[in-house]
Coordinates of C-alpha atoms and ligand atoms in Angstrom, one line a residue:
X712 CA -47.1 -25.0 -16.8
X713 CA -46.4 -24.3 -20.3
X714 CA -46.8 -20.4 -19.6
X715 CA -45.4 -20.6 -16.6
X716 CA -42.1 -21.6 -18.6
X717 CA -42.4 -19.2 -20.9
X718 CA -42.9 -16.3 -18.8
X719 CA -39.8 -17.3 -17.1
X720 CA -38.0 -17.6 -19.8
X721 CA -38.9 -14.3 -21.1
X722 CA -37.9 -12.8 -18.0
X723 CA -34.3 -14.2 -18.3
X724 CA -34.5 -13.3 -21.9
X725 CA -35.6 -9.2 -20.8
X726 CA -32.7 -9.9 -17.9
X727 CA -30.3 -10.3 -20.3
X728 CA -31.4 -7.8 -22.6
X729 CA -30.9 -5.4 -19.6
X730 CA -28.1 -6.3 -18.5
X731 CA -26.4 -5.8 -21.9
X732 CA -27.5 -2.7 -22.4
X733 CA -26.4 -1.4 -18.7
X734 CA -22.9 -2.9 -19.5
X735 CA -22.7 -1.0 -22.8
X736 CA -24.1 2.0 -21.2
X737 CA -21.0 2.2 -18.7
X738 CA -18.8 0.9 -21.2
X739 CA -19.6 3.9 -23.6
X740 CA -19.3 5.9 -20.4
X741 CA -15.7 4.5 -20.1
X742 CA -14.6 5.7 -23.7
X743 CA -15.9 9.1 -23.3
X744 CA -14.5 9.3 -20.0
X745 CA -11.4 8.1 -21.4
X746 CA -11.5 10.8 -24.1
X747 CA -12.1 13.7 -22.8
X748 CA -12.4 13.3 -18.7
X749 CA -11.2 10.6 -17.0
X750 CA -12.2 11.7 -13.5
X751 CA -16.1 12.2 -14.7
X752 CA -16.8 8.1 -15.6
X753 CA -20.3 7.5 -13.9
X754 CA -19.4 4.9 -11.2
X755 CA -16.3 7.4 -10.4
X756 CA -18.7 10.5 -9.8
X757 CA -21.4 8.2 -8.6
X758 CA -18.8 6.8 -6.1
X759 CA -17.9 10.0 -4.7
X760 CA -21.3 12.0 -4.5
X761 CA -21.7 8.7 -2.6
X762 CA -18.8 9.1 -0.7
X763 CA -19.5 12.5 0.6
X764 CA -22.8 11.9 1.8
X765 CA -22.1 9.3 3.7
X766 CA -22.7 9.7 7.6
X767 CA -19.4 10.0 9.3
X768 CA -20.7 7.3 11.6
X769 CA -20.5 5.2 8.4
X770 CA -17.5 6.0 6.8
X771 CA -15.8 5.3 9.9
X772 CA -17.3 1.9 10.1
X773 CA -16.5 1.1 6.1
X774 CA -12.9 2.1 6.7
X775 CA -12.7 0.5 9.9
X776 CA -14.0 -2.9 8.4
X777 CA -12.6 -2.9 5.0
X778 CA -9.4 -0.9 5.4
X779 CA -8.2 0.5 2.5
X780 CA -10.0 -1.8 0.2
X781 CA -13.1 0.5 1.4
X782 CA -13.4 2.0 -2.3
X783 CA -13.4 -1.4 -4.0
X784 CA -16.3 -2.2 -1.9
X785 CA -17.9 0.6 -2.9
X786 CA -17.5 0.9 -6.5
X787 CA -18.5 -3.6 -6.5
X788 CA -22.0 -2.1 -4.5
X789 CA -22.7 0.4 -6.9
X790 CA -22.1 -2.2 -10.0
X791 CA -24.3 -4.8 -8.4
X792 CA -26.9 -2.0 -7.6
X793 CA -26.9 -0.7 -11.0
X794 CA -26.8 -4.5 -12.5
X795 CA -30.2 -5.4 -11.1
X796 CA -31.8 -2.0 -11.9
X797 CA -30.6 -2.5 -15.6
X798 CA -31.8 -6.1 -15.0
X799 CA -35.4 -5.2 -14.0
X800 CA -35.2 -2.3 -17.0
X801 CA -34.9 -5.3 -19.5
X802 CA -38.1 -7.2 -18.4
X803 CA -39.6 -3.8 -18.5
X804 CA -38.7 -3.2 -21.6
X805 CA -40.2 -6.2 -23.5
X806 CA -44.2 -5.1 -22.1
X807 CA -43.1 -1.7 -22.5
X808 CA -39.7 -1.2 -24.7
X809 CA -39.5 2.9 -24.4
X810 CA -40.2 2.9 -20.4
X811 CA -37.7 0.6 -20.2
X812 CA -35.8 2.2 -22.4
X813 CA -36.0 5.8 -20.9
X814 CA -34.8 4.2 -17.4
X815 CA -31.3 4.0 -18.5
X816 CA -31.8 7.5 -19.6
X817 CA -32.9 8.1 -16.2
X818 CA -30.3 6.4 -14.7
X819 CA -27.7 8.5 -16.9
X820 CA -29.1 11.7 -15.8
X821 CA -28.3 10.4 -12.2
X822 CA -25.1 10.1 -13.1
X823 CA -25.1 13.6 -14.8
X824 CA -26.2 15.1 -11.6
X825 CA -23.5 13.4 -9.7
X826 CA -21.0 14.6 -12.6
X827 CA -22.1 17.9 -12.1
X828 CA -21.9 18.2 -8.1
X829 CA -18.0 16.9 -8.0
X830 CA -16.3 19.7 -6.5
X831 CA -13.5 19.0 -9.1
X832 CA -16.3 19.3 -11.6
X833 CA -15.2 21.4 -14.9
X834 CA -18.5 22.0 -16.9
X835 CA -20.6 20.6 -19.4
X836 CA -17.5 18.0 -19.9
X837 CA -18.3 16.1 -17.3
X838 CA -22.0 15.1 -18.2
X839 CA -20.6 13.9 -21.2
X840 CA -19.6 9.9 -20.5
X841 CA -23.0 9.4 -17.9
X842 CA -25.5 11.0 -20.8
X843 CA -23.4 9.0 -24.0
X844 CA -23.6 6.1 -22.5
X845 CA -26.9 6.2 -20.8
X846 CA -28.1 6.7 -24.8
X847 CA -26.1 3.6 -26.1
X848 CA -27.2 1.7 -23.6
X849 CA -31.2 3.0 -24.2
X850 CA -31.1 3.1 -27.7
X851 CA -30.0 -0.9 -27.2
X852 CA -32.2 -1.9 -25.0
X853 CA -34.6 -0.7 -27.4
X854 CA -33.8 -2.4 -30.2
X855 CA -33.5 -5.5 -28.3
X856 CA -37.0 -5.2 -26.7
X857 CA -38.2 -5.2 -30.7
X858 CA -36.0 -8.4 -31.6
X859 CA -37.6 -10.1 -28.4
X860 CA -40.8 -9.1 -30.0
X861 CA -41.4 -6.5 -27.2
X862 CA -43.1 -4.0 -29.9
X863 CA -46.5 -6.3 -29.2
X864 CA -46.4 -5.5 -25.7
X865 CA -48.0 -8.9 -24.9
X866 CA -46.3 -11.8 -23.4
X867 CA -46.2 -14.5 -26.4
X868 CA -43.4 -16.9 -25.2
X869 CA -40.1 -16.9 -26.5
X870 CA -41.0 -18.5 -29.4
X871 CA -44.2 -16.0 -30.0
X872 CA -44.4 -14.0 -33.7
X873 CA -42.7 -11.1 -32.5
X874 CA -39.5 -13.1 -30.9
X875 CA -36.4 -12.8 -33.5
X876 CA -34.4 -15.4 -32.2
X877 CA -31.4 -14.8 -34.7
X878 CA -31.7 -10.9 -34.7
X879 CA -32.0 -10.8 -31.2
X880 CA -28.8 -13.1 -30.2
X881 CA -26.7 -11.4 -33.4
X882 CA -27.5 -8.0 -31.8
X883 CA -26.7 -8.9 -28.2
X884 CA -23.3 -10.4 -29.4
X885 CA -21.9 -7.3 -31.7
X886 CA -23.4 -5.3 -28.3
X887 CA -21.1 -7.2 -26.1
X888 CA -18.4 -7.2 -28.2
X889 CA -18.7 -3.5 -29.0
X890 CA -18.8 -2.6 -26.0
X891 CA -16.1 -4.6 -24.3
X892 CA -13.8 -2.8 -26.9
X893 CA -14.9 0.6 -26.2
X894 CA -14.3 0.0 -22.3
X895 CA -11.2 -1.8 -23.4
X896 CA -10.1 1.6 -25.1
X897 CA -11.8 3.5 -22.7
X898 CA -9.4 2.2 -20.1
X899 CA -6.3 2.4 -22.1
X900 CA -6.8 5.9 -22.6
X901 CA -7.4 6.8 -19.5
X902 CA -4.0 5.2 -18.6
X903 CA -2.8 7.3 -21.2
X904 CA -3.5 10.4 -19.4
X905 CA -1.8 9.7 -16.9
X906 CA 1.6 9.3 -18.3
X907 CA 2.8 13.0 -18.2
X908 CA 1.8 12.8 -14.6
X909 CA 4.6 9.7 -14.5
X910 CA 6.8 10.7 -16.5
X911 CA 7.2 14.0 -14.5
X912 CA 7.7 11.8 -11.8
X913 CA 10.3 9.8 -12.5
X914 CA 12.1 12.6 -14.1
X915 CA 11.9 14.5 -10.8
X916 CA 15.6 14.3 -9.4
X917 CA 15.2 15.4 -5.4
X918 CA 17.6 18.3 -4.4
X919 CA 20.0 17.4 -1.3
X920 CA 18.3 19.0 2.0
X921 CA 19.9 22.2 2.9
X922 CA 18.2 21.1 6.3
X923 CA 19.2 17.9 6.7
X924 CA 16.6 15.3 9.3
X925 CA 19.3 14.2 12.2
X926 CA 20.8 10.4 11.9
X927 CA 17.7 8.5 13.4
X928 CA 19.9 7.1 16.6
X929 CA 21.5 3.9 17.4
X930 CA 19.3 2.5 19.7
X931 CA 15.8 4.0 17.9
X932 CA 15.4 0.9 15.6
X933 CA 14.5 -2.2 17.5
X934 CA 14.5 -5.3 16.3
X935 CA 11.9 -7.5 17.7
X936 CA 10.1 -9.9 15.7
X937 CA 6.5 -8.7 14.7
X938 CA 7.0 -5.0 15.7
X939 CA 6.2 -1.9 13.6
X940 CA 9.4 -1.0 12.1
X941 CA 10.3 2.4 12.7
X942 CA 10.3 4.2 9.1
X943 CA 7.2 3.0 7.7
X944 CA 8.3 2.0 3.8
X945 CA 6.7 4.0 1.3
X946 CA 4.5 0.8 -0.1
X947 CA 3.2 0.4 3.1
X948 CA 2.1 3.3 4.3
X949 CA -1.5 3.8 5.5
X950 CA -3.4 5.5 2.4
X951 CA -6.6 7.4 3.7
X952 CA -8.6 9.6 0.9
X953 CA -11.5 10.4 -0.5
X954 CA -10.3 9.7 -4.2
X955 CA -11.9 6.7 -6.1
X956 CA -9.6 7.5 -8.5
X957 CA -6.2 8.9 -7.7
X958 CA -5.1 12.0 -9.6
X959 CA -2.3 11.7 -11.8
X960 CA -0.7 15.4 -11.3
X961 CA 2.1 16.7 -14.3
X962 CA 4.8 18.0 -12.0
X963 CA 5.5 20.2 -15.3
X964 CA 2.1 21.9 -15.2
X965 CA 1.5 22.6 -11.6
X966 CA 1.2 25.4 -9.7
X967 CA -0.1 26.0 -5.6
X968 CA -1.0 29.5 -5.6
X969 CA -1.3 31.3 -2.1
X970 CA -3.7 34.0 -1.0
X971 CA -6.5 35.3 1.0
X972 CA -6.9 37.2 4.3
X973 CA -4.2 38.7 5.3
X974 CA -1.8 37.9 2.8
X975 CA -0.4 41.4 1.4
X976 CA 1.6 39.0 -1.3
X977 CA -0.5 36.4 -3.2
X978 CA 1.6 34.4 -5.1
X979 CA 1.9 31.2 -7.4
X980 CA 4.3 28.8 -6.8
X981 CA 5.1 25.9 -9.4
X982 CA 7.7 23.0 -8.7
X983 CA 10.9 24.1 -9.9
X984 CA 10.4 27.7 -7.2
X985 CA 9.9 25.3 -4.4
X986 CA 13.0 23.0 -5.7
X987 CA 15.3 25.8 -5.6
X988 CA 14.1 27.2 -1.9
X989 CA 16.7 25.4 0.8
X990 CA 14.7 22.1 1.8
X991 CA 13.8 21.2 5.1
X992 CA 14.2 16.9 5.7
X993 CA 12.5 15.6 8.9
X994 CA 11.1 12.3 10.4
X995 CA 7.2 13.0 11.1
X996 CA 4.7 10.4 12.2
X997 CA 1.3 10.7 10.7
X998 CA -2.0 9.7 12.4
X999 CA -5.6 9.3 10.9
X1000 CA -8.3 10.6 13.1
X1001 CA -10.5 7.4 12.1
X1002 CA -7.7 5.5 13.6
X1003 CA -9.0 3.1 16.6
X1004 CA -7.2 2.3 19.8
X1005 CA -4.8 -0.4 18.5
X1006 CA -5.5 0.6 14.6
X1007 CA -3.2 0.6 11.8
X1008 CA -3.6 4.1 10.6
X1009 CA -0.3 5.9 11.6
X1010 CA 2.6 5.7 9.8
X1011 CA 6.3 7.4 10.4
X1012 CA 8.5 8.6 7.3
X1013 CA 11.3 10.8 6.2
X1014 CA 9.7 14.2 4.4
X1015 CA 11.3 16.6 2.6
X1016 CA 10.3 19.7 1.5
X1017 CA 9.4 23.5 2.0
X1018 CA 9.1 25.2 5.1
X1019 CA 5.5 26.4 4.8
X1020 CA 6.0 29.1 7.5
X1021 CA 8.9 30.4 5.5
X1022 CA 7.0 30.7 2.1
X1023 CA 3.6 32.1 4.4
X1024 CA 5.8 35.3 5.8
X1025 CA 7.1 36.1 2.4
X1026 CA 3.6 36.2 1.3
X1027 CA 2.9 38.9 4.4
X1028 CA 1.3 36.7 6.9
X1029 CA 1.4 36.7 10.1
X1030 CA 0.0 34.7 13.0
X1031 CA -3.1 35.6 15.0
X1032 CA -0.8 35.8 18.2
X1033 CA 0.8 38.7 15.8
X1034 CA -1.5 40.5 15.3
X1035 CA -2.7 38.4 12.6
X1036 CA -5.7 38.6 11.2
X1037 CA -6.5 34.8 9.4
X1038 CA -6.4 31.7 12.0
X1039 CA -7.3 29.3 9.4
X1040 CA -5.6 27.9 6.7
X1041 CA -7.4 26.0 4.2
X1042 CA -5.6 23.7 2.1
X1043 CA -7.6 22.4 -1.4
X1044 CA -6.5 19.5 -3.4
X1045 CA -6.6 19.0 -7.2
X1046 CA -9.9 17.1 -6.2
X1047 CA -11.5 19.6 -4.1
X1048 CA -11.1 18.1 -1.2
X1049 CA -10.4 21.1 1.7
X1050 CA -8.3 20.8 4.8
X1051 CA -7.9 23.4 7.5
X1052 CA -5.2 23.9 10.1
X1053 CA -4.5 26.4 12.4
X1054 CA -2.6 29.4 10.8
X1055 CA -1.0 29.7 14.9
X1056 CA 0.4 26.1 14.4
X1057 CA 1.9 26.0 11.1
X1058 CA 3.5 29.1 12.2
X1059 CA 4.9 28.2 16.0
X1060 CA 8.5 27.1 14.7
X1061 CA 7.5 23.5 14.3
X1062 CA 8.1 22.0 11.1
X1063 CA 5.3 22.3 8.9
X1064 CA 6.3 21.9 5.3
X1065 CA 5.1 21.0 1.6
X1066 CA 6.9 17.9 1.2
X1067 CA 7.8 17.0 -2.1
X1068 CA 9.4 13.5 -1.1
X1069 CA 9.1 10.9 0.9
X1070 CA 12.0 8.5 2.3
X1071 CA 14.4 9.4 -0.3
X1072 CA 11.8 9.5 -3.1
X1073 CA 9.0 11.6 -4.6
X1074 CA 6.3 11.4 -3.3
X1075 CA 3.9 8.1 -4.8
X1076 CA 0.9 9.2 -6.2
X1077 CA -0.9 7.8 -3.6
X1078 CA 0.4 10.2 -1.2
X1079 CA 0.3 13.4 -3.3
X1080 CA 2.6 13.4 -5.7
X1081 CA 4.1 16.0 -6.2
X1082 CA 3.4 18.1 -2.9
X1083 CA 1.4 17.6 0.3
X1084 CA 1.3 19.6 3.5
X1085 CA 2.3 17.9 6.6
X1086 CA 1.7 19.4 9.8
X1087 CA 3.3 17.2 12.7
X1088 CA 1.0 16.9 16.0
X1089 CA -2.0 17.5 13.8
X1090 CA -4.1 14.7 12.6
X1091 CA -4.3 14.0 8.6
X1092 CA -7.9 15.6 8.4
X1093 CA -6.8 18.8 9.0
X1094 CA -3.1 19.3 7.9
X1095 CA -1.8 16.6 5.3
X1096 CA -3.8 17.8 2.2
X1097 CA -2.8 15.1 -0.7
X1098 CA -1.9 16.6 -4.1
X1099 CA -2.0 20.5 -2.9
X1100 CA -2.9 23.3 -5.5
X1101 CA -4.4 25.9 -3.1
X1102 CA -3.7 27.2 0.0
X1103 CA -6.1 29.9 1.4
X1104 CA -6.1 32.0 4.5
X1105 CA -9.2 32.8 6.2
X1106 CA -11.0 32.4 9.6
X1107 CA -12.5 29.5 11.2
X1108 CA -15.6 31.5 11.6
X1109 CA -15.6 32.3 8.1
X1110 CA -15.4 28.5 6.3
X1111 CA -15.4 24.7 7.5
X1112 CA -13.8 22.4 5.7
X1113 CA -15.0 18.9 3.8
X1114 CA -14.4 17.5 7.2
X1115 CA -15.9 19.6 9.5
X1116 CA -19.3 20.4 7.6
X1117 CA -19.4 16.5 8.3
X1118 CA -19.0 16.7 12.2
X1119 CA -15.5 16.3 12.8
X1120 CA -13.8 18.7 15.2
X1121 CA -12.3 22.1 14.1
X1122 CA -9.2 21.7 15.9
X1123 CA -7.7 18.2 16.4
X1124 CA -4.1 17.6 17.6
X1125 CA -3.1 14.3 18.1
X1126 CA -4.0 12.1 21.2
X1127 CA -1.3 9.9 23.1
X1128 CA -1.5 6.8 21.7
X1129 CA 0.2 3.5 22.5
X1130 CA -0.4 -0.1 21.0
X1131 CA 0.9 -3.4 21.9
X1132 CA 2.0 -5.0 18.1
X1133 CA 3.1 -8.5 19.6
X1134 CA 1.7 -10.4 20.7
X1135 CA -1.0 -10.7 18.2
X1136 CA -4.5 -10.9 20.0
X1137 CA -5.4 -14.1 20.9
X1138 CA -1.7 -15.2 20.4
X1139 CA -0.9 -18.6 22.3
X1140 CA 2.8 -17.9 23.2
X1141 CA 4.7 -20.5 25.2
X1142 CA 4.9 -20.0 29.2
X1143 CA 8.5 -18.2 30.2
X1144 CA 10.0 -15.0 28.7
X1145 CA 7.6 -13.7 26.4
X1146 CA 8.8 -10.0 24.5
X1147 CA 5.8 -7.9 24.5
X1148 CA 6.2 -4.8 22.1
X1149 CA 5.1 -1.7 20.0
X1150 CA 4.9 1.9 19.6
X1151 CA 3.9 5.0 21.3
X1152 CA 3.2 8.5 19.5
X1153 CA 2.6 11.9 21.2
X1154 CA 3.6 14.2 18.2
X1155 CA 5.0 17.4 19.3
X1156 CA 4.9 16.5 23.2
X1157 CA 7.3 13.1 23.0
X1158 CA 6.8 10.0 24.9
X1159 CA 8.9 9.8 28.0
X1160 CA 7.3 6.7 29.4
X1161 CA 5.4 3.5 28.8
X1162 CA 3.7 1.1 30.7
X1163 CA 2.3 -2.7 30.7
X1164 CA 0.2 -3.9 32.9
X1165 CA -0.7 -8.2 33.2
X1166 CA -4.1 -8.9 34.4
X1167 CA -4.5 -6.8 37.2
X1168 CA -1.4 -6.1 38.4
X1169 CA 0.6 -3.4 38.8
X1170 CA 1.8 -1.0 36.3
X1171 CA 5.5 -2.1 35.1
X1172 CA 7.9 0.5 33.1
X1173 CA 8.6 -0.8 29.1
X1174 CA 12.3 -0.3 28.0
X1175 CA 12.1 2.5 25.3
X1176 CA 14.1 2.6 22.5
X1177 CA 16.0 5.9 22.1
X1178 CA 13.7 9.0 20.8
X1179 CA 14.3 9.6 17.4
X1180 CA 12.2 13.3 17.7
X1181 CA 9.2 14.4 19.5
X1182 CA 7.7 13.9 16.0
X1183 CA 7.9 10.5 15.6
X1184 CA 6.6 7.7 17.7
X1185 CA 8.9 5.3 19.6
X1186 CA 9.4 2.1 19.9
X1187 CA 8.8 -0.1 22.8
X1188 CA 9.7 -3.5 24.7
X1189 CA 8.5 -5.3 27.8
X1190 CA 10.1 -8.8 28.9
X1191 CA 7.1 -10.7 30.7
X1192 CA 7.7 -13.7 32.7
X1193 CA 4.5 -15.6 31.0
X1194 CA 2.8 -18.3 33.3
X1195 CA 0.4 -20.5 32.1
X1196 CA -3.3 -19.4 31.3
X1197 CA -5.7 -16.9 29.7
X1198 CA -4.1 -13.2 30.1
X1199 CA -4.8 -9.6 29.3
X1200 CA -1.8 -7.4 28.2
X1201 CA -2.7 -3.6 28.5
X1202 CA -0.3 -0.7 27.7
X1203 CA -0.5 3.0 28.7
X1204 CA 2.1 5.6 27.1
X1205 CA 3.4 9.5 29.2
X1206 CA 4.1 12.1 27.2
X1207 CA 6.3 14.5 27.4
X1208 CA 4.5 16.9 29.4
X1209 CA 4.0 14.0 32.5
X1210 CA 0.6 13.3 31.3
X1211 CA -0.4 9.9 31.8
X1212 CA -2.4 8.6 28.4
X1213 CA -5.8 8.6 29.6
X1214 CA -8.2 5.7 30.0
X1215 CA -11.1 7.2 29.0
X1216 CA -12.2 5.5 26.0
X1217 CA -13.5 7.9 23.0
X1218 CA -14.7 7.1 19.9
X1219 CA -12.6 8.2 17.0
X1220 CA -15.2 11.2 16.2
X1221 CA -15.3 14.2 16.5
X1222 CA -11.7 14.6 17.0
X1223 CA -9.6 11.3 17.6
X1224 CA -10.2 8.2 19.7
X1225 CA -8.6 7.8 23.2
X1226 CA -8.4 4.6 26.0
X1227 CA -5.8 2.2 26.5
X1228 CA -5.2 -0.9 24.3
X1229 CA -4.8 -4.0 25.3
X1230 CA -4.6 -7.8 24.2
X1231 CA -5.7 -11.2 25.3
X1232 CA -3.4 -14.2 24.6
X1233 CA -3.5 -17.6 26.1
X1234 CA 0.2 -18.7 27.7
X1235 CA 0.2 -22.5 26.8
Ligands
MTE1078 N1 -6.6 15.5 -1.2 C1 -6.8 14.8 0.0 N2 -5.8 14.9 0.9 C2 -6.0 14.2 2.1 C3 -7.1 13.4 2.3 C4 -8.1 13.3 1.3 O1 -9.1 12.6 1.4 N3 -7.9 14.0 0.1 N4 -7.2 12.7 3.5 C5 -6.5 13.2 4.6 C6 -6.5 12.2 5.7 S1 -7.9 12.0 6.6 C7 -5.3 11.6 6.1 S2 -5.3 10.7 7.6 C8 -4.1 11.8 5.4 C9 -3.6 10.4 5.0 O2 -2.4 10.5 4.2 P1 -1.8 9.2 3.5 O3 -2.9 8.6 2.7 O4 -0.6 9.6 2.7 O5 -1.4 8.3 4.6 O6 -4.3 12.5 4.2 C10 -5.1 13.6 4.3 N5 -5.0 14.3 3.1
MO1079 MO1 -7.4 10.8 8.4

């Protein structure tokens, strides 16, 4: 009994010892990161070697189930996952102080590794906050295993010869405190960094459109309670990305630099040259390919910014239909993420653009600041390319994308949606006139028609509100005549072209999901 209690208590008292050291390993990790690379911090690199290994099938689900709180998720599962290893490494490390010891080395090395294979990875820098810390948090653990009388390597009770009850609990507390100060200035300079990056931004004064986007029309904006309002604002935009941490980009510093096949003209473009170019302002709805039938992911706001065709024919390129001889363009973010869009589509008179703001603002960090590519009838995965330093023309033959080496489509222009917003599902709406209403999107082809359908009646005709552009999605109403009982609500959407949104249901990979949505509420 008596042993009993003191192996347990010696397993707590390892536990602890572990756990300290792993939270001053990452904590280290944190001030290095902090001082010289912010985007190299071990969860951060851990998180994203994560990230893009992930089945597609899996990433779909984790962004389908916890939205855009996906990445906290994530990061919380790594923590927890590294929590117990460091766990186990302290009880370890009191039989046998330098294994345990060495298995926060090993776990730092991991982290190494992980720094190592970011595709926004800039050298022997980035090892630096996984290997410091990895040592602070062995060297520790080590020391600790000694006070707790480890050095014996025999199990003697916390009270045995070797335990150094004082030592041991003075170390563990100038450990914690230590550490929580260096993650405490860790974080603080980190922030730091990123304060050219907003000061740049809020210095950034828009230029007036030469182009000006036409008065959205009367008639476009409906107001009907629990619809999706017809400019999405800024703060509640959709945000879909791969970046655990978002990069803070100095308008001052940056440049996008154009080249590759085809291009007779490569060239380098920094802010101020695409300021002064006449600016194109449109109203574009964006779509996420992971977007379900009924799913939040699409989100409609005023861009302004370059014509990208423009800036590709000074640069000499022409498209395939031309006589060009690039199809692809691949876009590549300041993270190394890589988007690629038909050359054929950016360059067919539609308006594809750099945008530099967003309704009457620049562009939040969260959605590129300070330029993005928008392509409008092209899902995000393979035209909107966040925070934009690179544009390359090549083949599809020649290279596939982040994206694509993970199974999604090549090609992927958006499918005819339509989604009922109100009633909620499962509503319990009173028996008489009941509005039922959303949105429709067919970018590029318009929507010219929708439809509801109760139970399994007939198809009825929606009134639309007026069509802002074939760009943007439009807003719809239905006034049903509820009766009493369970029903199902179903919508279907035309597009401009007379084609009837199809029924088939499709799963959002490879290129988009498809099938009509529909609700069941109970008419009281
Ligand atoms: N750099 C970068 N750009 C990116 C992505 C990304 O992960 N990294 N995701 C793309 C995807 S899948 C979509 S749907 C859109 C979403 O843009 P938003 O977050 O501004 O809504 O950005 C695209 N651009
Ligand atoms: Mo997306």
């Amino acid at each position: 009994m008596n042993s009993f209690r003191s192996t347990l208590s010696r397993t707590a008292l390892g536990a602890s010892a572990g756990l300290l050291a792993g939270f001053i390993a990452l904590a280290v990790a944190e001030l290095v990161a902090g001082l010289f690379r912010p985007a190299a911090g071990p969860v951060t690199v851990v998180g994203g070697a994560v990230i893009d290994r992930t089945p597609a099938a899996v990433k779909d689900f984790a962004i389908r189930t916890f939205g855009e709180n996906d990445k906290t998720v994530l990061q919380l599962g790594i923590l927890v996952v590294l929590a117990l290893v460091a766990a186990a490494l302290g009880v370890l490390a009191l039989r046998h102080r330098r294994v345990g010891a060495s298995g926060i080395l090993l776990f730092g090395l991991v982290g190494a590794v992980a720094a190592l294979s970011r595709p926004d990875a800039e050298g022997a820098v980035d090892v630096l906050p996984s290997l410091v810390g990895a040592v602070a948090g062995a060297v520790f653990l080590y020391a600790m295993a000694g006070k707790a009388g480890g050095a014996s390597g025999s199990a003697e009770g916390t009270g045995g010869a070797g335990w150094n009850r004082r030592g041991f609990l003075v170390m563990a507390g100038a450990g914690a405190v230590g550490a929580t100060s260096a993650g405490l200035l860790g974080r603080y300079l980190t922030g730091r960094q990123g304060q050219g990056a907003v000061a740049s931004r809020n210095a950034l004064v828009l230029p007036a459109p030469g182009s000006p986007a036409p008065p959205v029309p009367r008639g476009a904006r409906l107001k009907v309670p629990g619809i999706t309002p017809f400019t999405t604002p800024n703060k509640d935009f959709y945000r879909v990305d791969t970046a655990l941490v978002v990069p803070k980009v100095d308008a001052g510093t940056w440049r996008l630099r154009i080249h590759g096949t085809g291009v007779s003209r490569a060239r380098s473009f920094t802010l101020e040259d695409l300021l002064a170019r006449p600016l194109i302002e449109r109203d574009i709805t964006l779509t996420c390919v992971s977007n379900e039938v009924g799913g939040p992911y699409a989100g409609n706001a005023r861009w302004l910014g370059v014509r990208l065709a423009d800036l590709l024919a000074e640069c000499g390129v022409t498209p395939p239909s031309r006589g060009g001889k690039a199809d692809q363009l691949v876009a590549r973010s300041v993270d190394g993420m890589t988007l690629g869009s038909p050359v054929e589509d950016v360059m067919d008179g539609r308006d594809a653009m750099l945008a530099v703001g967003m309704n009457g603002e620049p562009l939040p960090f969260d959605h590129g600041f300070p330029v993005r590519m928008l392509v409008p009838g092209l899902y995000g995965y393979v035209s909107a390319c966040k925070w934009i330093e690179d544009i390359e023309l090549t083949t599809f033959a020649a290279y596939d994308p982040y994206w694509v080496k993970r199974k999604w489509a090549r090609r992927a222009p958006i499918k005819t949606q339509s989604r009922i917003d109100t009633p909620k599902p499962f509503a319990r709406p009173a028996a008489g006139t009941v509005t039922v209403a959303g949105v429709a999107w067919a970018q590029r082809r318009g929507i010219t028609r929708v439809q509801v359908r109760v139970d399994d009646g007939p198809w009825q005709d929606a009134d639309l509100a007026a069509q802002d552009t074939v760009d943007t999605w439009r807003q719809w109403t239905y006034r049903w005549q509820a009766t009493p009982g369970g029903h199902n609500l179903t919508v279907r959407a035309t597009d401009g072209t007379g084609q009837v949104q199809t029924e088939q249901r499709a799963r959002t990979i490879p290129d988009g999901a498809s099938g009509w949505h529909g609700v069941f509420v109970t008419v009281t």
